Amino acid sequence: MIQRVLVANRGEIALRVIRACRDLNLSVVVVYSTADRDGPWLKQADEAICIGQGPATESYLRRERIIAAAEITGADAIHPGYGFLSENADFAEICRECNIEFIGPSHEAMKRLGNKNQARGLAMKANVPVVPGTEGLIESEEAALKFARFAGYPVLIKAAAGGGGRGMRVAHNDASLISGFQTAKQEALAAFKDGSVYIEKYIEKPRHIEVQILGDRHGNVVHLYERECSMQRRHQKLVEESPAPNLPSKVRDRICDAAVRLVKSAGYYSAGTCEFLVDKDNNFYFIEVNARIQVEHPVTELVTGIDLVREQIRIASGEKLSFRQSDIQQRGSAIECRINAEDPDNNFQPCPGLIQKWIPAGGPGIRLDTHACSGYRIPPNYDSLVAKLLVHQPTRDDAIKVMRRALGEFTVEGIKTTIPIHQKIFNTPAFIEGMVDTTFIERVFYGHAAKLGKE
Ligand code: ADP
């Protein structure tokens, strides 16, 4: 049984995991970098251990220091949160060798699904549709050109090890394909130490719909329905919701079944997400599995009433899922706005700095996951997410109204945030009608189609 959890993360997700541990009566240790020494979440843990300097490569990515911190403090499990080491199969394996429970999937399942190209192969075997693309990795410009001429432009070059939109390039013709092939490889090599790429057909104006999965170590896998995540900037999510608006229930059922089939075939347990693109005719295509808890997990928690982080910890302790598929229901409508320290008027440039005034939204129907407060200085080293503002209401119309009220209440001074763009989104008729796709924000508010990387 797990008794003491070490949280190998920071910010809102560190606080989220600390809270889950408290709710389960577990003691909790958190590691931090010198840039986070004043992080308000540190006070909520039983113990906090400094593991190095601000750059993540000197702290949150230092596996040996995190393991040492777990050993010194007697932690018997590590929760990696999202980002950092959360999808690092080697780290999960090291944890096992050190007799520390890694709160996540097995390193074997992570390896099977972590590489996007390999995951495509598994999906095809499990009879899950994938975006038309190259069969394997693309080694040469000639092979890239051959596929593009066969599939037709536009195409998308993708890093097999990719994440966070890095190592992705859209190409509309031979010239942009050749330059994009090289830059995607270089970017992937720099970001992931793996320059391998493959190519997919670029789906025009798709929706991004993903399915939350939970599996235990006894072979039980359930889905917790879908999240609509099409409202993106630079191909990274800004608004997420469940249920997905205007999605026929038959399509929803087929996507959810496909997700369960895929993760079952990979021998997956813990929480995970299968991401899909859905085209205008409601054809759906698998793109990747995220083998971790995701930023937007609270959307699913609100509609299903299931605490995903608590379940992750229970599963890591070897417990069986306490519910069956038929017990899980999607109730009402939940929407999340990511409040990032970014300037929506300047290409979403990160704006770290001192929060002079912070008056959060509250009241009926609101959930706010944040580590920020007045007087907190956001360090420049990490992701710009400062808060997740969620609403849960019986209908989507009500959820939109409550979100408008909440965004109006939320006051942040000293830094720029994404609140103003959210206010625009929640007053835009096409969004209110649920007519969303991944190009929406850039098309409607910035007057150009979404671009994947620089062409
Ligand atoms: P990452 O892991 O880097 O975030 P994903 O594979 O999850 O990359 O894709 C991120 C986003 O990029 C998707 O939500 C979608 O907006 C866009 N995208 C990915 N693949 C395609 C594709 N084949 N066609 C069109 N857009 C795509």
CSV table of C-alpha atoms and ligand atoms in Angstrom, one decimal:
chain,number,residue,atom,x,y,z
A,1,MET,CA,0.0,0.0,0.0
A,2,ILE,CA,1.2,3.5,-0.8
A,3,GLN,CA,1.7,5.7,2.2
A,4,ARG,CA,3.8,8.6,1.2
A,5,VAL,CA,3.8,10.2,-2.2
A,6,LEU,CA,6.5,12.3,-3.7
A,7,VAL,CA,5.2,14.9,-6.2
A,8,ALA,CA,7.7,15.4,-9.0
A,9,ASN,CA,6.1,18.5,-10.4
A,10,ARG,CA,5.2,22.1,-9.7
A,11,GLY,CA,2.5,24.7,-9.9
A,12,GLU,CA,-1.2,23.8,-10.2
A,13,ILE,CA,-0.7,20.1,-10.9
A,14,ALA,CA,1.6,19.7,-7.9
A,15,LEU,CA,-1.1,21.3,-5.8
A,16,ARG,CA,-3.8,19.1,-7.4
A,17,VAL,CA,-1.8,15.9,-6.5
A,18,ILE,CA,-1.1,17.1,-3.0
A,19,ARG,CA,-4.8,17.6,-2.5
A,20,ALA,CA,-5.6,14.1,-3.8
A,21,CYS,CA,-3.1,12.7,-1.3
A,22,ARG,CA,-4.6,14.7,1.5
A,23,ASP,CA,-8.1,13.4,0.6
A,24,LEU,CA,-6.7,9.8,0.7
A,25,ASN,CA,-4.9,10.5,4.1
A,26,LEU,CA,-1.5,9.9,2.5
A,27,SER,CA,1.5,12.0,3.5
A,28,VAL,CA,3.1,13.9,0.7
A,29,VAL,CA,6.5,15.3,-0.2
A,30,VAL,CA,7.2,17.8,-3.0
A,31,VAL,CA,10.4,18.6,-4.8
A,32,TYR,CA,11.1,22.1,-6.1
A,33,SER,CA,13.7,24.2,-7.9
A,34,THR,CA,15.3,27.4,-6.6
A,35,ALA,CA,13.0,29.3,-9.0
A,36,ASP,CA,10.0,27.9,-7.1
A,37,ARG,CA,11.3,28.3,-3.6
A,38,ASP,CA,8.4,30.7,-2.9
A,39,GLY,CA,5.8,28.5,-4.6
A,40,PRO,CA,2.6,28.7,-2.5
A,41,TRP,CA,1.9,25.0,-3.1
A,42,LEU,CA,5.0,23.9,-1.1
A,43,LYS,CA,3.3,24.9,2.1
A,44,GLN,CA,0.6,22.3,1.5
A,45,ALA,CA,3.0,19.3,1.5
A,46,ASP,CA,4.4,17.6,4.6
A,47,GLU,CA,7.9,18.1,3.3
A,48,ALA,CA,9.6,20.0,0.5
A,49,ILE,CA,13.0,19.2,-0.9
A,50,CYS,CA,15.0,21.5,-3.2
A,51,ILE,CA,16.5,19.5,-6.1
A,52,GLY,CA,18.4,22.2,-8.0
A,53,GLN,CA,18.4,25.4,-10.1
A,54,GLY,CA,15.6,26.9,-12.1
A,55,PRO,CA,16.1,25.4,-15.5
A,56,ALA,CA,14.1,22.1,-15.6
A,57,THR,CA,17.2,20.3,-16.9
A,58,GLU,CA,18.8,21.2,-13.5
A,59,SER,CA,15.9,20.1,-11.3
A,60,TYR,CA,12.5,18.7,-12.5
A,61,LEU,CA,14.2,16.6,-15.1
A,62,ARG,CA,17.0,15.3,-12.9
A,63,ARG,CA,15.9,11.7,-12.3
A,64,GLU,CA,18.6,10.7,-9.9
A,65,ARG,CA,17.9,13.7,-7.6
A,66,ILE,CA,14.2,12.9,-7.6
A,67,ILE,CA,14.8,9.3,-6.7
A,68,ALA,CA,17.3,10.4,-4.0
A,69,ALA,CA,14.7,12.7,-2.6
A,70,ALA,CA,12.1,9.9,-2.5
A,71,GLU,CA,14.6,7.6,-0.7
A,72,ILE,CA,15.7,10.2,1.8
A,73,THR,CA,12.1,11.1,2.7
A,74,GLY,CA,10.8,7.5,2.7
A,75,ALA,CA,8.3,8.1,-0.1
A,76,ASP,CA,7.1,4.9,-1.6
A,77,ALA,CA,5.5,6.4,-4.7
A,78,ILE,CA,6.1,9.2,-7.2
A,79,HIS,CA,3.4,11.1,-9.0
A,80,PRO,CA,5.0,12.8,-12.1
A,81,GLY,CA,2.0,15.1,-12.9
A,82,TYR,CA,2.1,16.2,-16.6
A,83,GLY,CA,5.1,17.4,-18.6
A,84,PHE,CA,8.6,16.9,-17.2
A,85,LEU,CA,9.2,13.2,-16.5
A,86,SER,CA,5.6,12.1,-16.8
A,87,GLU,CA,6.0,10.2,-20.1
A,88,ASN,CA,9.5,9.2,-19.6
A,89,ALA,CA,9.5,5.3,-19.8
A,90,ASP,CA,13.1,5.1,-18.5
A,91,PHE,CA,12.2,7.1,-15.4
A,92,ALA,CA,9.2,4.8,-14.8
A,93,GLU,CA,11.5,1.8,-15.1
A,94,ILE,CA,14.1,3.3,-12.7
A,95,CYS,CA,11.3,3.8,-10.2
A,96,ARG,CA,10.4,0.2,-10.4
A,97,GLU,CA,14.0,-0.9,-10.0
A,98,CYS,CA,14.2,1.3,-6.9
A,99,ASN,CA,11.0,-0.2,-5.5
A,100,ILE,CA,9.1,3.0,-5.8
A,101,GLU,CA,5.6,3.0,-7.4
A,102,PHE,CA,5.4,5.2,-10.4
A,103,ILE,CA,1.9,6.6,-10.4
A,104,GLY,CA,1.1,6.1,-14.1
A,105,PRO,CA,1.2,3.3,-16.7
A,106,SER,CA,3.9,0.6,-16.8
A,107,HIS,CA,7.1,1.6,-18.6
A,108,GLU,CA,6.4,-1.2,-21.1
A,109,ALA,CA,3.0,0.3,-22.1
A,110,MET,CA,4.5,3.8,-22.2
A,111,LYS,CA,7.1,2.6,-24.6
A,112,ARG,CA,4.5,1.0,-26.8
A,113,LEU,CA,2.4,4.2,-27.0
A,114,GLY,CA,5.0,6.9,-26.4
A,115,ASN,CA,6.3,7.0,-29.9
A,116,LYS,CA,3.6,8.4,-32.0
A,117,ASN,CA,4.5,6.4,-35.1
A,118,GLN,CA,4.6,3.2,-33.1
A,119,ALA,CA,1.2,4.0,-31.5
A,120,ARG,CA,-0.2,4.5,-35.0
A,121,GLY,CA,0.9,0.9,-35.8
A,122,LEU,CA,-0.8,-0.4,-32.7
A,123,ALA,CA,-4.0,1.5,-33.5
A,124,MET,CA,-4.2,0.0,-37.0
A,125,LYS,CA,-3.8,-3.4,-35.5
A,126,ALA,CA,-6.6,-2.7,-33.0
A,127,ASN,CA,-8.8,-1.6,-35.9
A,128,VAL,CA,-8.8,2.0,-34.9
A,129,PRO,CA,-8.7,4.5,-37.8
A,130,VAL,CA,-5.6,6.6,-38.1
A,131,VAL,CA,-4.9,9.7,-40.2
A,132,PRO,CA,-3.7,8.6,-43.6
A,133,GLY,CA,0.1,8.7,-43.4
A,134,THR,CA,3.4,7.1,-44.1
A,135,GLU,CA,3.7,3.5,-43.0
A,136,GLY,CA,6.8,4.1,-41.0
A,137,LEU,CA,9.4,6.8,-40.4
A,138,ILE,CA,10.6,9.0,-43.3
A,139,GLU,CA,14.3,9.0,-43.8
A,140,SER,CA,14.8,11.0,-47.0
A,141,GLU,CA,13.4,14.0,-48.9
A,142,GLU,CA,12.6,11.6,-51.8
A,143,ALA,CA,10.4,9.4,-49.6
A,144,ALA,CA,8.7,12.5,-48.2
A,145,LEU,CA,7.9,13.8,-51.7
A,146,LYS,CA,6.7,10.4,-52.8
A,147,PHE,CA,4.1,10.3,-50.0
A,148,ALA,CA,3.0,13.9,-50.5
A,149,ARG,CA,2.4,13.4,-54.3
A,150,PHE,CA,0.5,10.2,-53.6
A,151,ALA,CA,-1.7,11.7,-50.7
A,152,GLY,CA,-1.9,15.2,-52.1
A,153,TYR,CA,-1.0,18.5,-50.3
A,154,PRO,CA,-1.3,19.7,-47.7
A,155,VAL,CA,0.6,17.3,-45.5
A,156,LEU,CA,1.9,17.4,-42.0
A,157,ILE,CA,5.4,16.4,-41.0
A,158,LYS,CA,5.4,15.1,-37.4
A,159,ALA,CA,8.1,14.2,-34.9
A,160,ALA,CA,7.7,10.6,-33.7
A,161,ALA,CA,8.8,11.6,-30.2
A,162,GLY,CA,6.8,14.9,-30.5
A,163,GLY,CA,4.8,16.8,-27.9
A,164,GLY,CA,3.7,20.4,-27.2
A,165,GLY,CA,3.4,21.1,-31.0
A,166,ARG,CA,7.2,20.9,-31.4
A,167,GLY,CA,8.6,19.2,-34.5
A,168,MET,CA,5.4,19.7,-36.5
A,169,ARG,CA,5.4,21.4,-39.9
A,170,VAL,CA,2.6,21.7,-42.5
A,171,ALA,CA,3.6,21.7,-46.2
A,172,HIS,CA,1.5,22.9,-49.1
A,173,ASN,CA,4.0,22.2,-51.9
A,174,ASP,CA,7.3,20.5,-52.7
A,175,ALA,CA,9.4,23.4,-51.6
A,176,SER,CA,7.8,23.8,-48.1
A,177,LEU,CA,7.9,20.0,-47.7
A,178,ILE,CA,11.6,19.9,-48.2
A,179,SER,CA,12.4,22.8,-45.9
A,180,GLY,CA,9.8,21.6,-43.4
A,181,PHE,CA,11.3,18.1,-43.4
A,182,GLN,CA,14.7,19.5,-42.3
A,183,THR,CA,13.4,22.0,-39.7
A,184,ALA,CA,11.0,19.4,-38.2
A,185,LYS,CA,13.9,17.0,-37.8
A,186,GLN,CA,16.2,19.6,-36.3
A,187,GLU,CA,13.5,20.8,-33.9
A,188,ALA,CA,12.7,17.3,-32.8
A,189,LEU,CA,16.3,16.4,-32.3
A,190,ALA,CA,16.9,19.5,-30.2
A,191,ALA,CA,13.7,19.0,-28.1
A,192,PHE,CA,13.5,15.2,-27.8
A,193,LYS,CA,17.0,14.0,-28.7
A,194,ASP,CA,15.2,12.0,-31.5
A,195,GLY,CA,15.0,13.5,-35.0
A,196,SER,CA,12.8,10.8,-36.5
A,197,VAL,CA,9.7,12.1,-38.3
A,198,TYR,CA,6.7,10.7,-40.3
A,199,ILE,CA,4.1,12.3,-42.5
A,200,GLU,CA,0.3,12.6,-42.2
A,201,LYS,CA,-2.3,14.0,-44.5
A,202,TYR,CA,-3.2,17.4,-43.1
A,203,ILE,CA,-6.9,17.3,-42.2
A,204,GLU,CA,-8.6,20.6,-43.0
A,205,LYS,CA,-10.4,22.3,-40.2
A,206,PRO,CA,-10.6,19.2,-38.0
A,207,ARG,CA,-12.0,19.0,-34.5
A,208,HIS,CA,-9.8,17.7,-31.7
A,209,ILE,CA,-11.8,15.2,-29.6
A,210,GLU,CA,-10.1,13.0,-27.0
A,211,VAL,CA,-11.3,10.2,-24.7
A,212,GLN,CA,-10.3,9.8,-21.1
A,213,ILE,CA,-9.4,6.3,-20.1
A,214,LEU,CA,-8.9,4.6,-16.8
A,215,GLY,CA,-7.5,1.1,-16.5
A,216,ASP,CA,-6.4,-1.0,-13.5
A,217,ARG,CA,-3.7,-3.6,-13.1
A,218,HIS,CA,-6.3,-6.4,-13.4
A,219,GLY,CA,-7.2,-5.8,-17.0
A,220,ASN,CA,-10.2,-3.6,-16.6
A,221,VAL,CA,-10.4,-0.6,-18.8
A,222,VAL,CA,-13.2,2.0,-19.0
A,223,HIS,CA,-13.6,5.3,-20.8
A,224,LEU,CA,-15.0,8.4,-19.1
A,225,TYR,CA,-16.3,9.9,-22.3
A,226,GLU,CA,-14.9,12.6,-24.5
A,227,ARG,CA,-13.5,16.1,-24.2
A,228,GLU,CA,-13.7,18.6,-27.1
A,229,CYS,CA,-10.4,20.5,-27.3
A,230,SER,CA,-10.5,22.3,-30.6
A,231,MET,CA,-10.2,25.8,-29.3
A,232,GLN,CA,-6.4,26.1,-29.7
A,233,ARG,CA,-3.8,28.7,-30.3
A,234,ARG,CA,-0.5,27.5,-31.9
A,235,HIS,CA,-2.1,24.0,-31.8
A,236,GLN,CA,-2.1,24.1,-28.1
A,237,LYS,CA,-5.4,24.0,-26.2
A,238,LEU,CA,-7.1,27.0,-24.6
A,239,VAL,CA,-10.7,25.8,-23.9
A,240,GLU,CA,-11.8,22.3,-23.3
A,241,GLU,CA,-15.3,20.9,-22.7
A,242,SER,CA,-17.4,17.8,-22.2
A,243,PRO,CA,-19.6,16.7,-23.8
A,244,ALA,CA,-18.4,17.8,-27.2
A,245,PRO,CA,-21.1,20.0,-28.8
A,246,ASN,CA,-22.8,18.8,-32.0
A,247,LEU,CA,-21.3,15.4,-31.9
A,248,PRO,CA,-23.8,12.7,-32.8
A,249,SER,CA,-24.1,10.1,-30.0
A,250,LYS,CA,-23.3,7.3,-32.4
A,251,VAL,CA,-20.0,8.9,-33.3
A,252,ARG,CA,-19.2,9.5,-29.6
A,253,ASP,CA,-19.8,5.9,-28.8
A,254,ARG,CA,-17.6,4.7,-31.7
A,255,ILE,CA,-14.7,7.0,-30.7
A,256,CYS,CA,-15.0,6.0,-27.0
A,257,ASP,CA,-15.0,2.3,-28.0
A,258,ALA,CA,-12.0,2.7,-30.3
A,259,ALA,CA,-10.1,4.3,-27.4
A,260,VAL,CA,-10.8,1.4,-25.1
A,261,ARG,CA,-9.8,-1.1,-27.7
A,262,LEU,CA,-6.5,0.7,-28.4
A,263,VAL,CA,-5.4,1.0,-24.8
A,264,LYS,CA,-6.5,-2.5,-23.9
A,265,SER,CA,-4.4,-3.8,-26.8
A,266,ALA,CA,-1.4,-2.0,-25.3
A,267,GLY,CA,-1.9,-3.5,-21.8
A,268,TYR,CA,-2.4,0.0,-20.4
A,269,TYR,CA,-3.3,0.9,-16.9
A,270,SER,CA,-3.7,4.2,-14.9
A,271,ALA,CA,-5.2,7.3,-16.4
A,272,GLY,CA,-4.6,8.1,-20.1
A,273,THR,CA,-6.0,9.9,-23.0
A,274,CYS,CA,-6.6,8.9,-26.7
A,275,GLU,CA,-6.6,11.9,-29.0
A,276,PHE,CA,-8.5,11.9,-32.2
A,277,LEU,CA,-9.1,14.3,-35.1
A,278,VAL,CA,-12.7,14.5,-36.4
A,279,ASP,CA,-13.4,15.8,-39.9
A,280,LYS,CA,-16.4,17.7,-41.1
A,281,ASP,CA,-18.1,14.4,-42.1
A,282,ASN,CA,-17.6,13.0,-38.6
A,283,ASN,CA,-14.9,10.6,-39.7
A,284,PHE,CA,-12.5,10.2,-36.8
A,285,TYR,CA,-8.8,9.4,-36.8
A,286,PHE,CA,-6.5,8.5,-34.0
A,287,ILE,CA,-3.5,10.8,-33.5
A,288,GLU,CA,-1.8,10.0,-30.2
A,289,VAL,CA,-2.1,8.6,-26.7
A,290,ASN,CA,-1.1,10.8,-23.8
A,291,ALA,CA,0.1,8.4,-21.1
A,292,ARG,CA,-0.4,10.6,-18.1
A,293,ILE,CA,-2.9,12.8,-16.4
A,294,GLN,CA,-3.7,15.8,-18.6
A,295,VAL,CA,-4.1,19.5,-17.9
A,296,GLU,CA,-7.8,19.3,-18.8
A,297,HIS,CA,-8.7,16.3,-16.6
A,298,PRO,CA,-11.0,18.3,-14.3
A,299,VAL,CA,-13.5,18.7,-17.2
A,300,THR,CA,-14.1,15.0,-17.0
A,301,GLU,CA,-14.1,15.0,-13.2
A,302,LEU,CA,-16.9,17.5,-13.2
A,303,VAL,CA,-19.2,15.6,-15.7
A,304,THR,CA,-18.5,12.1,-14.3
A,305,GLY,CA,-18.0,12.9,-10.6
A,306,ILE,CA,-14.9,10.7,-10.6
A,307,ASP,CA,-11.6,12.0,-9.1
A,308,LEU,CA,-9.0,10.9,-11.6
A,309,VAL,CA,-6.0,11.6,-9.5
A,310,ARG,CA,-7.3,9.7,-6.6
A,311,GLU,CA,-8.1,6.8,-9.0
A,312,GLN,CA,-4.5,7.0,-10.3
A,313,ILE,CA,-3.2,6.5,-6.8
A,314,ARG,CA,-5.6,3.7,-6.0
A,315,ILE,CA,-4.7,1.9,-9.3
A,316,ALA,CA,-0.9,2.3,-8.5
A,317,SER,CA,-1.7,0.6,-5.1
A,318,GLY,CA,-3.0,-2.4,-7.0
A,319,GLU,CA,-6.7,-1.7,-6.3
A,320,LYS,CA,-9.4,-2.7,-8.8
A,321,LEU,CA,-11.5,-0.1,-10.4
A,322,SER,CA,-14.5,0.4,-8.2
A,323,PHE,CA,-17.0,1.0,-11.0
A,324,ARG,CA,-17.9,-0.5,-14.4
A,325,GLN,CA,-18.5,1.2,-17.7
A,326,SER,CA,-22.3,1.2,-17.1
A,327,ASP,CA,-21.8,3.1,-13.8
A,328,ILE,CA,-20.1,6.1,-15.5
A,329,GLN,CA,-22.3,8.9,-16.7
A,330,GLN,CA,-21.7,12.2,-18.4
A,331,ARG,CA,-23.8,14.7,-16.4
A,332,GLY,CA,-24.4,18.3,-17.5
A,333,SER,CA,-21.8,20.3,-19.3
A,334,ALA,CA,-18.3,21.3,-18.1
A,335,ILE,CA,-16.0,23.9,-19.7
A,336,GLU,CA,-12.4,24.8,-18.8
A,337,CYS,CA,-10.6,28.0,-19.7
A,338,ARG,CA,-6.8,27.9,-19.4
A,339,ILE,CA,-5.7,31.2,-17.8
A,340,ASN,CA,-2.1,31.6,-19.0
A,341,ALA,CA,0.4,34.3,-18.3
A,342,GLU,CA,0.5,35.2,-22.0
A,343,ASP,CA,-0.3,38.3,-24.1
A,344,PRO,CA,-3.1,37.4,-26.5
A,345,ASP,CA,-2.4,40.7,-28.4
A,346,ASN,CA,1.2,39.7,-29.0
A,347,ASN,CA,1.1,36.2,-30.5
A,348,PHE,CA,0.5,34.7,-27.0
A,349,GLN,CA,4.0,35.6,-25.8
A,350,PRO,CA,4.6,34.4,-22.3
A,351,CYS,CA,4.4,37.2,-19.7
A,352,PRO,CA,5.9,36.0,-16.4
A,353,GLY,CA,6.3,38.4,-13.5
A,354,LEU,CA,4.8,39.6,-10.3
A,355,ILE,CA,1.0,39.2,-9.8
A,356,GLN,CA,0.1,42.5,-8.1
A,357,LYS,CA,-3.6,41.8,-7.7
A,358,TRP,CA,-5.4,38.5,-7.9
A,359,ILE,CA,-9.1,38.4,-7.2
A,360,PRO,CA,-10.3,34.9,-8.4
A,361,ALA,CA,-13.8,34.0,-9.7
A,362,GLY,CA,-16.0,32.0,-7.4
A,363,GLY,CA,-19.6,31.2,-6.5
A,364,PRO,CA,-22.0,28.6,-7.7
A,365,GLY,CA,-20.8,26.2,-10.4
A,366,ILE,CA,-17.2,27.2,-10.4
A,367,ARG,CA,-14.0,25.2,-9.8
A,368,LEU,CA,-10.7,27.0,-9.9
A,369,ASP,CA,-7.4,25.0,-9.9
A,370,THR,CA,-4.5,27.3,-9.4
A,371,HIS,CA,-1.3,27.8,-7.4
A,372,ALA,CA,-1.3,31.6,-7.9
A,373,CYS,CA,-2.2,34.4,-5.5
A,374,SER,CA,-1.6,38.1,-5.0
A,375,GLY,CA,2.1,38.8,-4.6
A,376,TYR,CA,3.2,35.6,-6.3
A,377,ARG,CA,6.0,36.0,-8.9
A,378,ILE,CA,5.6,33.7,-11.9
A,379,PRO,CA,9.1,32.5,-12.8
A,380,PRO,CA,10.1,32.7,-16.4
A,381,ASN,CA,11.4,29.1,-16.6
A,382,TYR,CA,8.2,27.0,-17.0
A,383,ASP,CA,4.9,26.7,-18.7
A,384,SER,CA,2.7,29.8,-18.6
A,385,LEU,CA,-0.4,28.2,-17.2
A,386,VAL,CA,-1.5,30.0,-14.0
A,387,ALA,CA,-5.0,28.8,-13.5
A,388,LYS,CA,-7.7,26.6,-14.8
A,389,LEU,CA,-11.2,28.1,-14.5
A,390,LEU,CA,-14.0,25.6,-14.8
A,391,VAL,CA,-17.7,25.7,-14.8
A,392,HIS,CA,-20.2,22.9,-14.5
A,393,GLN,CA,-23.9,23.4,-15.3
A,394,PRO,CA,-26.9,21.3,-16.4
A,395,THR,CA,-26.6,22.6,-20.0
A,396,ARG,CA,-23.9,24.1,-22.2
A,397,ASP,CA,-25.9,27.3,-22.5
A,398,ASP,CA,-25.9,27.7,-18.8
A,399,ALA,CA,-22.2,26.8,-18.6
A,400,ILE,CA,-21.4,29.6,-21.1
A,401,LYS,CA,-23.4,32.1,-19.1
A,402,VAL,CA,-21.7,31.2,-15.9
A,403,MET,CA,-18.3,31.2,-17.5
A,404,ARG,CA,-19.0,34.8,-18.8
A,405,ARG,CA,-19.8,35.9,-15.3
A,406,ALA,CA,-16.7,34.2,-13.9
A,407,LEU,CA,-14.4,35.7,-16.4
A,408,GLY,CA,-15.9,39.1,-15.6
A,409,GLU,CA,-15.2,38.6,-11.9
A,410,PHE,CA,-11.6,37.4,-12.3
A,411,THR,CA,-9.2,40.2,-11.8
A,412,VAL,CA,-5.5,39.8,-12.4
A,413,GLU,CA,-3.1,42.8,-12.3
A,414,GLY,CA,0.6,43.0,-13.0
A,415,ILE,CA,0.8,40.4,-15.7
A,416,LYS,CA,-1.0,39.9,-19.0
A,417,THR,CA,-3.3,36.9,-19.2
A,418,THR,CA,-5.6,35.0,-21.6
A,419,ILE,CA,-8.7,36.2,-19.8
A,420,PRO,CA,-9.5,38.9,-22.5
A,421,ILE,CA,-9.4,36.3,-25.4
A,422,HIS,CA,-11.6,34.0,-23.4
A,423,GLN,CA,-14.1,36.8,-22.9
A,424,LYS,CA,-14.2,37.3,-26.7
A,425,ILE,CA,-14.6,33.5,-27.3
A,426,PHE,CA,-17.6,33.3,-24.9
A,427,ASN,CA,-19.3,36.1,-26.7
A,428,THR,CA,-18.8,34.7,-30.2
A,429,PRO,CA,-22.0,33.3,-31.8
A,430,ALA,CA,-20.1,30.5,-33.7
A,431,PHE,CA,-18.6,29.3,-30.4
A,432,ILE,CA,-21.9,29.5,-28.6
A,433,GLU,CA,-23.4,27.4,-31.3
A,434,GLY,CA,-20.6,24.8,-30.9
A,435,MET,CA,-19.3,25.3,-34.4
A,436,VAL,CA,-15.6,24.7,-33.4
A,437,ASP,CA,-12.5,23.4,-35.1
A,438,THR,CA,-8.8,23.7,-34.5
A,439,THR,CA,-8.4,26.8,-36.7
A,440,PHE,CA,-11.2,28.7,-34.9
A,441,ILE,CA,-9.2,31.1,-32.7
A,442,GLU,CA,-6.7,32.1,-35.3
A,443,ARG,CA,-9.3,32.3,-38.1
A,444,VAL,CA,-11.9,34.2,-36.1
A,445,PHE,CA,-9.8,36.5,-33.9
A,446,TYR,CA,-6.6,36.9,-35.8
A,447,GLY,CA,-7.8,36.8,-39.4
A,448,HIS,CA,-5.6,34.0,-40.6
A,449,ALA,CA,-5.7,30.2,-40.8
A,450,ALA,CA,-3.9,28.3,-38.1
A,451,LYS,CA,-0.4,27.4,-39.0
A,452,LEU,CA,1.5,24.5,-37.7
A,453,GLY,CA,5.0,25.9,-37.1
A,454,LYS,CA,6.7,28.4,-39.4
A,455,GLU,CA,6.5,27.4,-43.0
B,1,ADP,P1,1.5,17.4,-29.8
B,1,ADP,O1,1.7,16.1,-29.1
B,1,ADP,O2,2.8,18.0,-30.3
B,1,ADP,O3,0.6,18.4,-29.1
B,1,ADP,P2,-0.6,16.3,-31.5
B,1,ADP,O4,-0.4,15.1,-32.4
B,1,ADP,O5,-1.3,16.0,-30.2
B,1,ADP,O6,0.8,17.0,-31.2
B,1,ADP,O7,-1.4,17.4,-32.3
B,1,ADP,C1,-1.6,18.7,-31.8
B,1,ADP,C2,-2.6,19.5,-32.6
B,1,ADP,O8,-2.1,19.6,-34.0
B,1,ADP,C3,-4.0,18.8,-32.8
B,1,ADP,O9,-4.9,19.0,-31.8
B,1,ADP,C4,-4.4,19.4,-34.1
B,1,ADP,O10,-4.9,20.7,-33.9
B,1,ADP,C5,-3.1,19.5,-34.9
B,1,ADP,N1,-2.9,18.3,-35.8
B,1,ADP,C6,-2.2,17.2,-35.5
B,1,ADP,N2,-2.2,16.3,-36.5
B,1,ADP,C7,-2.9,16.9,-37.5
B,1,ADP,C8,-3.3,16.5,-38.8
B,1,ADP,N3,-2.9,15.4,-39.4
B,1,ADP,N4,-4.1,17.4,-39.5
B,1,ADP,C9,-4.5,18.6,-39.0
B,1,ADP,N5,-4.1,19.0,-37.8
B,1,ADP,C10,-3.4,18.2,-37.0
